[in-house]
mmCIF file of C-alpha atoms in Angstrom:
data_model
loop_
_atom_site.group_PDB
_atom_site.id
_atom_site.type_symbol
_atom_site.label_atom_id
_atom_site.label_comp_id
_atom_site.label_asym_id
_atom_site.label_seq_id
_atom_site.Cartn_x
_atom_site.Cartn_y
_atom_site.Cartn_z
ATOM 1 C CA UNK W 1 0.000 0.000 0.000
ATOM 2 C CA UNK W 2 1.266 3.463 -0.879
ATOM 3 C CA UNK W 3 1.129 6.318 1.601
ATOM 4 C CA UNK W 4 -1.341 8.267 -0.549
ATOM 5 C CA UNK W 5 -3.673 5.253 -0.699
ATOM 6 C CA UNK W 6 -3.633 4.525 3.029
ATOM 7 C CA UNK W 7 -6.787 5.236 5.046
ATOM 8 C CA UNK W 8 -6.571 8.130 7.477
ATOM 9 C CA UNK W 9 -7.514 7.530 11.095
ATOM 10 C CA UNK W 10 -8.347 10.619 13.166
ATOM 11 C CA UNK W 11 -6.452 11.197 16.385
ATOM 12 C CA UNK W 12 -8.240 12.187 19.588
ATOM 13 C CA UNK W 13 -6.708 14.553 22.139
ATOM 14 C CA UNK W 14 -7.405 12.859 25.471
ATOM 15 C CA UNK W 15 -5.684 15.480 27.607
ATOM 16 C CA UNK W 16 -3.607 18.635 27.227
ATOM 17 C CA UNK W 17 -1.457 19.991 30.028
ATOM 18 C CA UNK W 18 1.508 22.311 30.508
ATOM 19 C CA UNK W 19 4.199 20.425 32.412
ATOM 20 C CA UNK W 20 7.717 21.547 33.340
ATOM 21 C CA UNK W 21 10.290 20.425 30.827
ATOM 22 C CA UNK W 22 9.570 18.591 27.619
ATOM 23 C CA UNK W 23 11.580 15.360 27.601
ATOM 24 C CA UNK W 24 9.281 12.340 27.863
ATOM 25 C CA UNK W 25 10.337 8.727 28.516
ATOM 26 C CA UNK W 26 8.139 5.648 28.756
ATOM 27 C CA UNK W 27 7.671 3.547 31.864
ATOM 28 C CA UNK W 28 6.029 0.104 31.988
ATOM 29 C CA UNK W 29 2.288 0.002 32.503
ATOM 30 C CA UNK W 30 1.161 2.915 30.339
ATOM 31 C CA UNK W 31 3.016 5.548 32.346
ATOM 32 C CA UNK W 32 5.646 8.102 31.422
ATOM 33 C CA UNK W 33 8.227 10.343 33.057
ATOM 34 C CA UNK W 34 8.647 14.001 32.169
ATOM 35 C CA UNK W 35 12.143 15.382 32.825
ATOM 36 C CA UNK W 36 14.311 18.492 32.585
ATOM 37 C CA UNK W 37 12.563 20.706 35.078
ATOM 38 C CA UNK W 38 12.902 21.052 38.848
ATOM 39 C CA UNK W 39 11.056 17.755 39.223
ATOM 40 C CA UNK W 40 10.859 14.316 37.698
ATOM 41 C CA UNK W 41 7.153 13.671 37.160
ATOM 42 C CA UNK W 42 5.339 10.403 36.527
ATOM 43 C CA UNK W 43 2.127 10.827 34.526
ATOM 44 C CA UNK W 44 -0.556 8.503 33.203
ATOM 45 C CA UNK W 45 -2.472 8.383 29.931
ATOM 46 C CA UNK W 46 -4.579 11.377 30.997
ATOM 47 C CA UNK W 47 -1.519 13.409 32.035
ATOM 48 C CA UNK W 48 -2.512 13.143 35.688
ATOM 49 C CA UNK W 49 0.591 13.375 37.885
ATOM 50 C CA UNK W 50 1.013 10.131 39.841
ATOM 51 C CA UNK W 51 4.318 10.959 41.545
ATOM 52 C CA UNK W 52 6.915 13.724 41.700
ATOM 53 C CA UNK W 53 10.585 13.655 42.679
ATOM 54 C CA UNK W 54 12.843 16.666 43.192
ATOM 55 C CA UNK W 55 15.814 16.486 40.839
ATOM 56 C CA UNK W 56 18.055 18.793 42.885
ATOM 57 C CA UNK W 57 21.497 18.946 41.296
ATOM 58 C CA UNK W 58 20.286 16.537 38.601
ATOM 59 C CA UNK W 59 18.199 19.340 37.132
ATOM 60 C CA UNK W 60 18.986 19.892 33.443
ATOM 61 C CA UNK W 61 21.506 17.033 33.422
ATOM 62 C CA UNK W 62 21.099 14.929 30.280
ATOM 63 C CA UNK W 63 21.194 11.541 32.025
ATOM 64 C CA UNK W 64 17.985 9.509 31.941
ATOM 65 C CA UNK W 65 16.440 8.608 35.295
ATOM 66 C CA UNK W 66 14.178 5.746 36.408
ATOM 67 C CA UNK W 67 11.246 5.231 38.774
ATOM 68 C CA UNK W 68 10.399 2.023 40.626
ATOM 69 C CA UNK W 69 7.206 0.165 39.604
ATOM 70 C CA UNK W 70 5.485 1.167 42.863
ATOM 71 C CA UNK W 71 6.445 4.841 42.216
ATOM 72 C CA UNK W 72 8.108 5.059 45.639
ATOM 73 C CA UNK W 73 11.733 5.560 44.552
ATOM 74 C CA UNK W 74 13.506 7.374 41.732
ATOM 75 C CA UNK W 75 17.034 6.469 40.692
ATOM 76 C CA UNK W 76 18.888 9.440 39.229
ATOM 77 C CA UNK W 77 21.777 9.023 36.805
ATOM 78 C CA UNK W 78 24.092 11.940 37.675
ATOM 79 C CA UNK W 79 27.428 13.155 36.263
ATOM 80 C CA UNK W 80 29.517 11.356 38.913
ATOM 81 C CA UNK W 81 27.167 9.086 40.869
ATOM 82 C CA UNK W 82 23.843 7.283 40.952
ATOM 83 C CA UNK W 83 21.414 8.440 43.630
ATOM 84 C CA UNK W 84 18.162 6.928 44.898
ATOM 85 C CA UNK W 85 15.578 9.331 46.365
ATOM 86 C CA UNK W 86 12.084 8.930 47.741
ATOM 87 C CA UNK W 87 9.072 11.173 47.200
ATOM 88 C CA UNK W 88 9.945 13.184 50.310
ATOM 89 C CA UNK W 89 13.230 14.164 48.638
ATOM 90 C CA UNK W 90 15.282 12.007 50.994
ATOM 91 C CA UNK W 91 18.434 10.441 49.589
ATOM 92 C CA UNK W 92 18.289 6.702 50.253
ATOM 93 C CA UNK W 93 21.753 5.812 48.919
ATOM 94 C CA UNK W 94 24.403 6.893 46.448
ATOM 95 C CA UNK W 95 26.744 4.905 44.245
ATOM 96 C CA UNK W 96 29.730 7.063 43.186
ATOM 97 C CA UNK W 97 31.608 6.594 39.916
ATOM 98 C CA UNK W 98 34.146 8.560 37.836
ATOM 99 C CA UNK W 99 32.660 11.570 36.023
ATOM 100 C CA UNK W 100 30.981 11.030 32.694
ATOM 101 C CA UNK W 101 32.643 14.027 31.074
ATOM 102 C CA UNK W 102 31.029 14.678 27.702
ATOM 103 C CA UNK W 103 29.027 11.457 27.871
ATOM 104 C CA UNK W 104 26.006 10.577 29.997
ATOM 105 C CA UNK W 105 24.353 7.547 31.554
ATOM 106 C CA UNK W 106 20.898 6.165 32.256
ATOM 107 C CA UNK W 107 19.033 3.980 34.721
ATOM 108 C CA UNK W 108 16.254 1.411 34.632
ATOM 109 C CA UNK W 109 14.432 -0.466 37.406
ATOM 110 C CA UNK W 110 13.089 -3.964 36.839
ATOM 111 C CA UNK W 111 10.059 -5.342 38.659
ATOM 112 C CA UNK W 112 12.304 -7.640 40.709
ATOM 113 C CA UNK W 113 13.865 -4.633 42.462
ATOM 114 C CA UNK W 114 17.127 -4.657 40.520
ATOM 115 C CA UNK W 115 18.496 -1.332 39.310
ATOM 116 C CA UNK W 116 20.369 -1.325 35.992
ATOM 117 C CA UNK W 117 22.665 1.642 35.359
ATOM 118 C CA UNK W 118 25.410 2.596 32.948
ATOM 119 C CA UNK W 119 28.514 4.158 34.457
ATOM 120 C CA UNK W 120 32.256 4.632 34.052
ATOM 121 C CA UNK W 121 33.807 2.568 36.823
ATOM 122 C CA UNK W 122 37.570 2.906 36.423
ATOM 123 C CA UNK W 123 39.716 6.057 36.338
ATOM 124 C CA UNK W 124 40.702 6.531 32.680
ATOM 125 C CA UNK W 125 44.180 7.322 31.362
ATOM 126 C CA UNK W 126 44.796 11.047 31.009
ATOM 127 C CA UNK W 127 42.857 12.402 28.050
ATOM 128 C CA UNK W 128 40.856 9.195 27.506
ATOM 129 C CA UNK W 129 37.282 8.184 28.274
ATOM 130 C CA UNK W 130 36.622 5.945 31.261
ATOM 131 C CA UNK W 131 35.693 2.344 30.440
ATOM 132 C CA UNK W 132 31.898 2.011 30.546
ATOM 133 C CA UNK W 133 30.076 -0.749 32.372
ATOM 134 C CA UNK W 134 26.511 -1.927 32.811
ATOM 135 C CA UNK W 135 25.940 -2.325 36.538
ATOM 136 C CA UNK W 136 23.230 -4.011 38.593
ATOM 137 C CA UNK W 137 22.435 -2.534 42.018
ATOM 138 C CA UNK W 138 20.015 -3.438 44.789
ATOM 139 C CA UNK W 139 17.152 -0.942 44.854
ATOM 140 C CA UNK W 140 16.858 -0.969 48.631
ATOM 141 C CA UNK W 141 20.522 -0.499 49.519
ATOM 142 C CA UNK W 142 22.464 0.484 46.403
ATOM 143 C CA UNK W 143 24.710 -2.563 46.891
ATOM 144 C CA UNK W 144 26.573 -3.626 43.752
ATOM 145 C CA UNK W 145 25.202 -6.952 42.494
ATOM 146 C CA UNK W 146 27.041 -7.306 39.209
ATOM 147 C CA UNK W 147 29.011 -5.525 36.511
ATOM 148 C CA UNK W 148 29.501 -6.145 32.793
ATOM 149 C CA UNK W 149 31.758 -4.126 30.480
ATOM 150 C CA UNK W 150 30.074 -2.688 27.383
ATOM 151 C CA UNK W 151 33.165 -1.385 25.542
ATOM 152 C CA UNK W 152 31.094 1.621 24.478
ATOM 153 C CA UNK W 153 31.701 5.342 24.234
ATOM 154 C CA UNK W 154 28.169 6.411 25.055
ATOM 155 C CA UNK W 155 26.955 9.835 24.095
ATOM 156 C CA UNK W 156 23.792 8.660 25.842
ATOM 157 C CA UNK W 157 21.693 5.578 26.533
ATOM 158 C CA UNK W 158 18.206 4.404 27.428
ATOM 159 C CA UNK W 159 16.823 1.425 29.366
ATOM 160 C CA UNK W 160 13.672 -0.470 28.380
ATOM 161 C CA UNK W 161 12.039 -2.927 30.791
ATOM 162 C CA UNK W 162 10.710 -6.131 29.245
ATOM 163 C CA UNK W 163 7.030 -6.920 30.029
ATOM 164 C CA UNK W 164 8.162 -9.965 32.052
ATOM 165 C CA UNK W 165 9.613 -7.501 34.595
ATOM 166 C CA UNK W 166 13.032 -9.206 34.681
ATOM 167 C CA UNK W 167 14.771 -8.701 31.367
ATOM 168 C CA UNK W 168 16.105 -5.250 30.521
ATOM 169 C CA UNK W 169 17.150 -3.760 27.206
ATOM 170 C CA UNK W 170 19.857 -1.130 26.870
ATOM 171 C CA UNK W 171 20.186 1.108 23.834
ATOM 172 C CA UNK W 172 23.553 2.897 23.690
ATOM 173 C CA UNK W 173 24.140 5.735 21.235
ATOM 174 C CA UNK W 174 27.714 6.622 20.319
ATOM 175 C CA UNK W 175 26.958 9.789 18.395
ATOM 176 C CA UNK W 176 27.526 9.381 14.659
ATOM 177 C CA UNK W 177 29.781 6.369 15.193
ATOM 178 C CA UNK W 178 27.444 3.604 16.283
ATOM 179 C CA UNK W 179 24.339 2.457 18.145
ATOM 180 C CA UNK W 180 24.493 -0.754 20.165
ATOM 181 C CA UNK W 181 21.883 -2.955 21.849
ATOM 182 C CA UNK W 182 22.348 -5.064 24.991
ATOM 183 C CA UNK W 183 20.007 -7.390 26.897
ATOM 184 C CA UNK W 184 20.401 -8.203 30.573
ATOM 185 C CA UNK W 185 18.760 -10.405 33.202
ATOM 186 C CA UNK W 186 19.505 -10.918 36.895
ATOM 187 C CA UNK W 187 18.685 -14.395 38.255
ATOM 188 C CA UNK W 188 19.060 -13.548 41.933
ATOM 189 C CA UNK W 189 22.742 -14.420 41.957
ATOM 190 C CA UNK W 190 24.373 -12.986 38.867
ATOM 191 C CA UNK W 191 23.606 -10.801 35.891
ATOM 192 C CA UNK W 192 23.697 -12.288 32.404
ATOM 193 C CA UNK W 193 24.314 -9.859 29.544
ATOM 194 C CA UNK W 194 24.355 -10.375 25.799
ATOM 195 C CA UNK W 195 24.910 -7.914 22.982
ATOM 196 C CA UNK W 196 22.796 -7.999 19.840
ATOM 197 C CA UNK W 197 24.803 -8.220 16.626
ATOM 198 C CA UNK W 198 25.537 -5.033 14.725
ATOM 199 C CA UNK W 199 26.206 -1.419 15.596
ATOM 200 C CA UNK W 200 23.688 0.446 13.463
ATOM 201 C CA UNK W 201 20.269 -0.036 15.099
ATOM 202 C CA UNK W 202 18.558 1.945 17.878
ATOM 203 C CA UNK W 203 16.452 -0.093 20.322
ATOM 204 C CA UNK W 204 13.204 1.835 20.595
ATOM 205 C CA UNK W 205 10.482 -0.411 22.084
ATOM 206 C CA UNK W 206 9.457 -3.911 23.186
ATOM 207 C CA UNK W 207 6.129 -5.410 22.111
ATOM 208 C CA UNK W 208 3.432 -5.667 24.817
ATOM 209 C CA UNK W 209 3.498 -9.477 24.534
ATOM 210 C CA UNK W 210 7.305 -9.464 24.957
ATOM 211 C CA UNK W 211 7.980 -11.533 21.813
ATOM 212 C CA UNK W 212 9.537 -8.846 19.619
ATOM 213 C CA UNK W 213 11.429 -5.605 19.788
ATOM 214 C CA UNK W 214 11.552 -2.641 17.466
ATOM 215 C CA UNK W 215 14.562 -0.749 16.155
ATOM 216 C CA UNK W 216 14.972 2.421 14.134
ATOM 217 C CA UNK W 217 17.853 3.304 11.815
ATOM 218 C CA UNK W 218 21.268 4.653 12.639
ATOM 219 C CA UNK W 219 23.818 5.595 10.024
ATOM 220 C CA UNK W 220 23.424 3.890 6.667
ATOM 221 C CA UNK W 221 21.184 1.004 7.768
ATOM 222 C CA UNK W 222 17.737 2.173 6.633
ATOM 223 C CA UNK W 223 14.242 1.481 7.763
ATOM 224 C CA UNK W 224 12.310 0.505 10.828
ATOM 225 C CA UNK W 225 12.802 -3.147 11.816
ATOM 226 C CA UNK W 226 11.105 -5.837 13.905
ATOM 227 C CA UNK W 227 13.304 -8.432 15.664
ATOM 228 C CA UNK W 228 12.688 -11.689 17.479
ATOM 229 C CA UNK W 229 13.290 -11.204 21.189
ATOM 230 C CA UNK W 230 14.976 -14.556 21.786
ATOM 231 C CA UNK W 231 17.267 -14.716 18.742
ATOM 232 C CA UNK W 232 17.591 -11.055 17.617
ATOM 233 C CA UNK W 233 16.775 -12.262 14.104
ATOM 234 C CA UNK W 234 15.133 -9.830 11.696
ATOM 235 C CA UNK W 235 11.399 -10.550 11.338
ATOM 236 C CA UNK W 236 10.342 -7.603 9.164
ATOM 237 C CA UNK W 237 11.701 -4.336 7.856
ATOM 238 C CA UNK W 238 10.113 -1.311 6.187
ATOM 239 C CA UNK W 239 12.223 1.174 4.250
ATOM 240 C CA UNK W 240 11.121 4.708 4.990
ATOM 241 C CA UNK W 241 12.336 6.034 1.650
ATOM 242 C CA UNK W 242 10.036 3.712 -0.256
ATOM 243 C CA UNK W 243 7.121 4.737 1.958
ATOM 244 C CA UNK W 244 7.641 8.482 2.311
ATOM 245 C CA UNK W 245 9.509 9.189 -0.888
ATOM 246 C CA UNK W 246 11.776 11.910 0.469
ATOM 247 C CA UNK W 247 12.981 10.827 3.922
ATOM 248 C CA UNK W 248 13.345 7.872 6.262
ATOM 249 C CA UNK W 249 11.944 6.992 9.664
ATOM 250 C CA UNK W 250 13.046 9.100 12.602
ATOM 251 C CA UNK W 251 14.393 7.626 15.821
ATOM 252 C CA UNK W 252 10.989 7.623 17.525
ATOM 253 C CA UNK W 253 8.503 4.780 17.111
ATOM 254 C CA UNK W 254 6.735 2.318 19.364
ATOM 255 C CA UNK W 255 4.081 -0.318 19.821
ATOM 256 C CA UNK W 256 0.744 1.412 20.096
ATOM 257 C CA UNK W 257 -0.737 -1.917 21.193
ATOM 258 C CA UNK W 258 -0.444 -5.602 20.249
ATOM 259 C CA UNK W 259 -1.678 -4.881 16.723
ATOM 260 C CA UNK W 260 -0.119 -1.565 15.676
ATOM 261 C CA UNK W 261 3.210 0.236 15.590
ATOM 262 C CA UNK W 262 3.181 4.041 15.554
ATOM 263 C CA UNK W 263 6.095 5.651 13.704
ATOM 264 C CA UNK W 264 6.990 9.058 12.293
ATOM 265 C CA UNK W 265 9.095 10.161 9.349
ATOM 266 C CA UNK W 266 12.492 11.747 9.904
ATOM 267 C CA UNK W 267 11.193 15.193 8.954
ATOM 268 C CA UNK W 268 8.122 14.625 11.152
ATOM 269 C CA UNK W 269 5.727 15.195 8.271
ATOM 270 C CA UNK W 270 3.958 11.847 8.586
ATOM 271 C CA UNK W 271 2.632 9.774 11.474
ATOM 272 C CA UNK W 272 1.899 6.243 10.269
ATOM 273 C CA UNK W 273 0.337 3.080 11.675
ATOM 274 C CA UNK W 274 2.108 -0.175 10.809
ATOM 275 C CA UNK W 275 1.140 -3.791 11.346
ATOM 276 C CA UNK W 276 2.893 -4.952 14.531
ATOM 277 C CA UNK W 277 3.735 -8.354 13.001
ATOM 278 C CA UNK W 278 4.754 -7.437 9.442
ATOM 279 C CA UNK W 279 5.365 -3.656 9.528
ATOM 280 C CA UNK W 280 3.065 -3.297 6.529
ATOM 281 C CA UNK W 281 1.428 0.119 6.269
ATOM 282 C CA UNK W 282 -2.077 0.037 7.738
ATOM 283 C CA UNK W 283 -3.088 3.712 7.961
ATOM 284 C CA UNK W 284 -1.996 7.285 8.497
ATOM 285 C CA UNK W 285 -2.671 8.839 11.909
ATOM 286 C CA UNK W 286 -4.400 12.145 11.161
ATOM 287 C CA UNK W 287 -3.537 14.775 13.762
ATOM 288 C CA UNK W 288 -5.896 17.718 14.309
ATOM 289 C CA UNK W 289 -5.153 20.592 11.968
ATOM 290 C CA UNK W 290 -2.371 22.889 13.130
ATOM 291 C CA UNK W 291 -1.046 20.468 15.763
ATOM 292 C CA UNK W 292 2.736 19.978 15.876
ATOM 293 C CA UNK W 293 2.878 16.940 18.149
ATOM 294 C CA UNK W 294 6.165 15.045 17.878
ATOM 295 C CA UNK W 295 7.775 12.772 18.746
ATOM 296 C CA UNK W 296 5.232 10.088 19.724
ATOM 297 C CA UNK W 297 6.133 8.114 22.863
ATOM 298 C CA UNK W 298 3.801 5.124 22.980
ATOM 299 C CA UNK W 299 2.526 3.361 26.080
ATOM 300 C CA UNK W 300 1.579 -0.021 24.607
ATOM 301 C CA UNK W 301 -2.051 0.441 25.667
ATOM 302 C CA UNK W 302 -3.346 2.392 22.672
ATOM 303 C CA UNK W 303 -2.210 5.786 23.952
ATOM 304 C CA UNK W 304 0.828 7.956 23.387
ATOM 305 C CA UNK W 305 2.320 11.179 24.721
ATOM 306 C CA UNK W 306 4.044 13.954 22.852
ATOM 307 C CA UNK W 307 5.041 17.585 23.134
ATOM 308 C CA UNK W 308 3.453 20.340 21.034
ATOM 309 C CA UNK W 309 6.402 22.661 20.451
ATOM 310 C CA UNK W 310 4.144 25.412 19.117
ATOM 311 C CA UNK W 311 2.155 25.769 22.330
ATOM 312 C CA UNK W 312 4.521 24.182 24.861
ATOM 313 C CA UNK W 313 1.784 21.785 25.968
ATOM 314 C CA UNK W 314 2.081 18.069 26.574
ATOM 315 C CA UNK W 315 -0.600 16.006 24.862
ATOM 316 C CA UNK W 316 -2.081 12.604 25.595
ATOM 317 C CA UNK W 317 -3.420 11.121 22.370
ATOM 318 C CA UNK W 318 -5.126 8.011 21.060
ATOM 319 C CA UNK W 319 -6.862 6.945 17.865
ATOM 320 C CA UNK W 320 -10.382 8.331 17.759
ATOM 321 C CA UNK W 321 -11.895 4.963 16.860
ATOM 322 C CA UNK W 322 -9.580 3.040 19.231
#
């Protein structure tokens, strides 16, 4: 199906709200964090604030933070340490590490109470970057449970929690040089880590049923791609140039639900709905006229959040017939 022939599905604005900052990250369970203000907020699919954590000296730092599934604790990825805080702004523990320098880290919290963080852990030679590791920490105490070297030079990274609550995905971006994907699991005794083959895909989402994951392009490897969770094998790919004609997919995409993937073009001119099993074009998501609502950050439950840069508002959206 060509883009011009695809049916258009209207998009419904469920909620509109002005929130501090504009950076949105997904959490499991149809929730999101909003960062880069004085607080780290957790919101739901109606933009109601479920929890708030003071960022303190983490304010405006580019690291990506995490919130525990019960919304009681936030783990902040800071320039030279990892800090856990509660909703009363009390520091519960800190895990120091060498400074990131020009790079930055991220954190994720699995349902089993294990914190996954990226960090430099050894003092580097003069003028060199510190070796980067993927660490597992105990959420209650900050105790180090395990460490695995990634051999990366991370400009930034992001954690994604698998729907089973145990497995964790790590997407590491190395600027223009590479993008790498890691998978980790802690069995109660040790962490097991594997790296997916290749250095040119960005891990962007995990399917609600946990069987597949989605990647977007980096460098010269085009198209949005669907992979098997267990083997990393390519299941389907869709070339953005053949669909849009003048540009490729941007970095942002996600599973709208078990049936649909929501993706946008690199120039943010098109918002398309793809089959979640084949990546075939199903429809075009038709935003209200005059709305500039990108990028879409899906929740896996039929809803997504985005930021309208023209008005400064955050929007909670869903398909009008969904």
